[in-house]
Amino acid sequence: MARTDAPTRLPRTVVAGIWVLAVLFNVALLTFFALYTTADEWAVDRSEATGAFDPSQLLPHEGLLWLVAHAALGLLVVLDGVGVAVLVRERRKRTVARRARVAPPAGTESTPGSAAAAGVPLP
């Protein structure tokens, strides 16, 4: 009995759109991380500029911001890894399916120059 509830493949335009969104997500999170790091360094430098440490010059909720920035970076790495793994898996499945479509029928030889290679079945 054939499965009729098997998922269909997404069109290439949808897959390309998903990858574009993933790249934009990467750019946004990396920009956030770079801006956070720069702002934190400036705040620390500003708090130490007077010769005495002034905690009022630091970023508010600096510990939480540090945690969120690093968690976002870690999750981004995981998301990219999963995306690449899915891409490799789909390409491998596509290659196997393509090889199955072009495989010679059972009972035929597939050596170059043979009758089976020319499409003539053997008795």
C-alpha positions as protocol buffer text, in pm:
chain_id: "A"
residue {
  index: 1
  type: MET
  ca { x: 0 y: 0 z: 0 }
}
residue {
  index: 2
  type: ALA
  ca { x: 144 y: 336 z: -102 }
}
residue {
  index: 3
  type: ARG
  ca { x: 174 y: 616 z: 150 }
}
residue {
  index: 4
  type: THR
  ca { x: -33 y: 913 z: 49 }
}
residue {
  index: 5
  type: ASP
  ca { x: 57 y: 1126 z: 351 }
}
residue {
  index: 6
  type: ALA
  ca { x: 427 y: 1151 z: 259 }
}
residue {
  index: 7
  type: PRO
  ca { x: 552 y: 1508 z: 274 }
}
residue {
  index: 8
  type: THR
  ca { x: 610 y: 1676 z: -58 }
}
residue {
  index: 9
  type: ARG
  ca { x: 930 y: 1854 z: -144 }
}
residue {
  index: 10
  type: LEU
  ca { x: 939 y: 2228 z: -109 }
}
residue {
  index: 11
  type: PRO
  ca { x: 986 y: 2431 z: -427 }
}
residue {
  index: 12
  type: ARG
  ca { x: 1336 y: 2564 z: -486 }
}
residue {
  index: 13
  type: THR
  ca { x: 1218 y: 2924 z: -447 }
}
residue {
  index: 14
  type: VAL
  ca { x: 1089 y: 2849 z: -97 }
}
residue {
  index: 15
  type: VAL
  ca { x: 1413 y: 2675 z: -2 }
}
residue {
  index: 16
  type: ALA
  ca { x: 1614 y: 2968 z: -143 }
}
residue {
  index: 17
  type: GLY
  ca { x: 1396 y: 3208 z: 57 }
}
residue {
  index: 18
  type: ILE
  ca { x: 1460 y: 3011 z: 376 }
}
residue {
  index: 19
  type: TRP
  ca { x: 1836 y: 3025 z: 317 }
}
residue {
  index: 20
  type: VAL
  ca { x: 1818 y: 3401 z: 249 }
}
residue {
  index: 21
  type: LEU
  ca { x: 1633 y: 3447 z: 579 }
}
residue {
  index: 22
  type: ALA
  ca { x: 1894 y: 3233 z: 755 }
}
residue {
  index: 23
  type: VAL
  ca { x: 2173 y: 3452 z: 616 }
}
residue {
  index: 24
  type: LEU
  ca { x: 1989 y: 3767 z: 725 }
}
residue {
  index: 25
  type: PHE
  ca { x: 1942 y: 3614 z: 1070 }
}
residue {
  index: 26
  type: ASN
  ca { x: 2316 y: 3543 z: 1084 }
}
residue {
  index: 27
  type: VAL
  ca { x: 2398 y: 3900 z: 986 }
}
residue {
  index: 28
  type: ALA
  ca { x: 2155 y: 4046 z: 1241 }
}
residue {
  index: 29
  type: LEU
  ca { x: 2281 y: 3837 z: 1532 }
}
residue {
  index: 30
  type: LEU
  ca { x: 2646 y: 3887 z: 1449 }
}
residue {
  index: 31
  type: THR
  ca { x: 2586 y: 4262 z: 1420 }
}
residue {
  index: 32
  type: PHE
  ca { x: 2411 y: 4261 z: 1758 }
}
residue {
  index: 33
  type: PHE
  ca { x: 2701 y: 4071 z: 1913 }
}
residue {
  index: 34
  type: ALA
  ca { x: 2959 y: 4309 z: 1762 }
}
residue {
  index: 35
  type: LEU
  ca { x: 2765 y: 4616 z: 1874 }
}
residue {
  index: 36
  type: TYR
  ca { x: 2717 y: 4475 z: 2224 }
}
residue {
  index: 37
  type: THR
  ca { x: 3087 y: 4391 z: 2255 }
}
residue {
  index: 38
  type: THR
  ca { x: 3189 y: 4739 z: 2139 }
}
residue {
  index: 39
  type: ALA
  ca { x: 2941 y: 4913 z: 2371 }
}
residue {
  index: 40
  type: ASP
  ca { x: 3055 y: 4703 z: 2666 }
}
residue {
  index: 41
  type: GLU
  ca { x: 3421 y: 4781 z: 2600 }
}
residue {
  index: 42
  type: TRP
  ca { x: 3346 y: 5155 z: 2571 }
}
residue {
  index: 43
  type: ALA
  ca { x: 3145 y: 5147 z: 2894 }
}
residue {
  index: 44
  type: VAL
  ca { x: 3427 y: 4974 z: 3083 }
}
residue {
  index: 45
  type: ASP
  ca { x: 3684 y: 5218 z: 2941 }
}
residue {
  index: 46
  type: ARG
  ca { x: 3460 y: 5513 z: 3035 }
}
residue {
  index: 47
  type: SER
  ca { x: 3412 y: 5383 z: 3390 }
}
residue {
  index: 48
  type: GLU
  ca { x: 3790 y: 5349 z: 3437 }
}
residue {
  index: 49
  type: ALA
  ca { x: 3881 y: 5681 z: 3270 }
}
residue {
  index: 50
  type: THR
  ca { x: 3850 y: 5889 z: 3587 }
}
residue {
  index: 51
  type: GLY
  ca { x: 4122 y: 5698 z: 3767 }
}
residue {
  index: 52
  type: ALA
  ca { x: 3871 y: 5540 z: 4003 }
}
residue {
  index: 53
  type: PHE
  ca { x: 3623 y: 5275 z: 3898 }
}
residue {
  index: 54
  type: ASP
  ca { x: 3275 y: 5426 z: 3851 }
}
residue {
  index: 55
  type: PRO
  ca { x: 3010 y: 5151 z: 3822 }
}
residue {
  index: 56
  type: SER
  ca { x: 2743 y: 5402 z: 3719 }
}
residue {
  index: 57
  type: GLN
  ca { x: 2915 y: 5428 z: 3378 }
}
residue {
  index: 58
  type: LEU
  ca { x: 2866 y: 5057 z: 3299 }
}
residue {
  index: 59
  type: LEU
  ca { x: 2585 y: 4920 z: 3085 }
}
residue {
  index: 60
  type: PRO
  ca { x: 2266 y: 4847 z: 3277 }
}
residue {
  index: 61
  type: HIS
  ca { x: 2203 y: 4474 z: 3328 }
}
residue {
  index: 62
  type: GLU
  ca { x: 2546 y: 4393 z: 3188 }
}
residue {
  index: 63
  type: GLY
  ca { x: 2541 y: 4034 z: 3312 }
}
residue {
  index: 64
  type: LEU
  ca { x: 2209 y: 3962 z: 3144 }
}
residue {
  index: 65
  type: LEU
  ca { x: 2321 y: 4132 z: 2822 }
}
residue {
  index: 66
  type: TRP
  ca { x: 2641 y: 3925 z: 2823 }
}
residue {
  index: 67
  type: LEU
  ca { x: 2442 y: 3606 z: 2874 }
}
residue {
  index: 68
  type: VAL
  ca { x: 2191 y: 3687 z: 2599 }
}
residue {
  index: 69
  type: ALA
  ca { x: 2462 y: 3788 z: 2351 }
}
residue {
  index: 70
  type: HIS
  ca { x: 2662 y: 3471 z: 2406 }
}
residue {
  index: 71
  type: ALA
  ca { x: 2354 y: 3248 z: 2409 }
}
residue {
  index: 72
  type: ALA
  ca { x: 2240 y: 3402 z: 2080 }
}
residue {
  index: 73
  type: LEU
  ca { x: 2581 y: 3335 z: 1930 }
}
residue {
  index: 74
  type: GLY
  ca { x: 2579 y: 2976 z: 2053 }
}
residue {
  index: 75
  type: LEU
  ca { x: 2228 y: 2913 z: 1922 }
}
residue {
  index: 76
  type: LEU
  ca { x: 2328 y: 3065 z: 1590 }
}
residue {
  index: 77
  type: VAL
  ca { x: 2613 y: 2816 z: 1560 }
}
residue {
  index: 78
  type: VAL
  ca { x: 2374 y: 2529 z: 1640 }
}
residue {
  index: 79
  type: LEU
  ca { x: 2116 y: 2655 z: 1390 }
}
residue {
  index: 80
  type: ASP
  ca { x: 2379 y: 2683 z: 1118 }
}
residue {
  index: 81
  type: GLY
  ca { x: 2502 y: 2333 z: 1194 }
}
residue {
  index: 82
  type: VAL
  ca { x: 2150 y: 2191 z: 1170 }
}
residue {
  index: 83
  type: GLY
  ca { x: 2090 y: 2380 z: 846 }
}
residue {
  index: 84
  type: VAL
  ca { x: 2406 y: 2243 z: 688 }
}
residue {
  index: 85
  type: ALA
  ca { x: 2325 y: 1890 z: 810 }
}
residue {
  index: 86
  type: VAL
  ca { x: 1977 y: 1910 z: 655 }
}
residue {
  index: 87
  type: LEU
  ca { x: 2124 y: 2041 z: 330 }
}
residue {
  index: 88
  type: VAL
  ca { x: 2377 y: 1758 z: 312 }
}
residue {
  index: 89
  type: ARG
  ca { x: 2108 y: 1500 z: 395 }
}
residue {
  index: 90
  type: GLU
  ca { x: 1873 y: 1628 z: 125 }
}
residue {
  index: 91
  type: ARG
  ca { x: 2149 y: 1632 z: -135 }
}
residue {
  index: 92
  type: ARG
  ca { x: 2249 y: 1278 z: -41 }
}
residue {
  index: 93
  type: LYS
  ca { x: 1886 y: 1161 z: -70 }
}
residue {
  index: 94
  type: ARG
  ca { x: 1857 y: 1337 z: -407 }
}
residue {
  index: 95
  type: THR
  ca { x: 2176 y: 1168 z: -530 }
}
residue {
  index: 96
  type: VAL
  ca { x: 2056 y: 825 z: -418 }
}
residue {
  index: 97
  type: ALA
  ca { x: 1720 y: 880 z: -587 }
}
residue {
  index: 98
  type: ARG
  ca { x: 1891 y: 993 z: -908 }
}
residue {
  index: 99
  type: ARG
  ca { x: 2116 y: 685 z: -906 }
}
residue {
  index: 100
  type: ALA
  ca { x: 1814 y: 460 z: -851 }
}
residue {
  index: 101
  type: ARG
  ca { x: 1641 y: 613 z: -1153 }
}
residue {
  index: 102
  type: VAL
  ca { x: 1937 y: 554 z: -1384 }
}
residue {
  index: 103
  type: ALA
  ca { x: 2036 y: 210 z: -1249 }
}
residue {
  index: 104
  type: PRO
  ca { x: 2013 y: -70 z: -1506 }
}
residue {
  index: 105
  type: PRO
  ca { x: 1728 y: -318 z: -1467 }
}
residue {
  index: 106
  type: ALA
  ca { x: 1795 y: -639 z: -1274 }
}
residue {
  index: 107
  type: GLY
  ca { x: 1938 y: -921 z: -1482 }
}
residue {
  index: 108
  type: THR
  ca { x: 2134 y: -699 z: -1718 }
}
residue {
  index: 109
  type: GLU
  ca { x: 2502 y: -630 z: -1738 }
}
residue {
  index: 110
  type: SER
  ca { x: 2612 y: -272 z: -1712 }
}
residue {
  index: 111
  type: THR
  ca { x: 2970 y: -292 z: -1829 }
}
residue {
  index: 112
  type: PRO
  ca { x: 3068 y: -39 z: -2095 }
}
residue {
  index: 113
  type: GLY
  ca { x: 3044 y: -176 z: -2447 }
}
residue {
  index: 114
  type: SER
  ca { x: 2804 y: -457 z: -2352 }
}
residue {
  index: 115
  type: ALA
  ca { x: 2462 y: -508 z: -2504 }
}
residue {
  index: 116
  type: ALA
  ca { x: 2299 y: -415 z: -2173 }
}
residue {
  index: 117
  type: ALA
  ca { x: 2479 y: -81 z: -2173 }
}
residue {
  index: 118
  type: ALA
  ca { x: 2320 y: -16 z: -2513 }
}
residue {
  index: 119
  type: GLY
  ca { x: 1979 y: -95 z: -2366 }
}
residue {
  index: 120
  type: VAL
  ca { x: 1942 y: -448 z: -2496 }
}
residue {
  index: 121
  type: PRO
  ca { x: 1836 y: -695 z: -2223 }
}
residue {
  index: 122
  type: LEU
  ca { x: 2022 y: -1021 z: -2190 }
}
residue {
  index: 123
  type: PRO
  ca { x: 1836 y: -1354 z: -2228 }
}
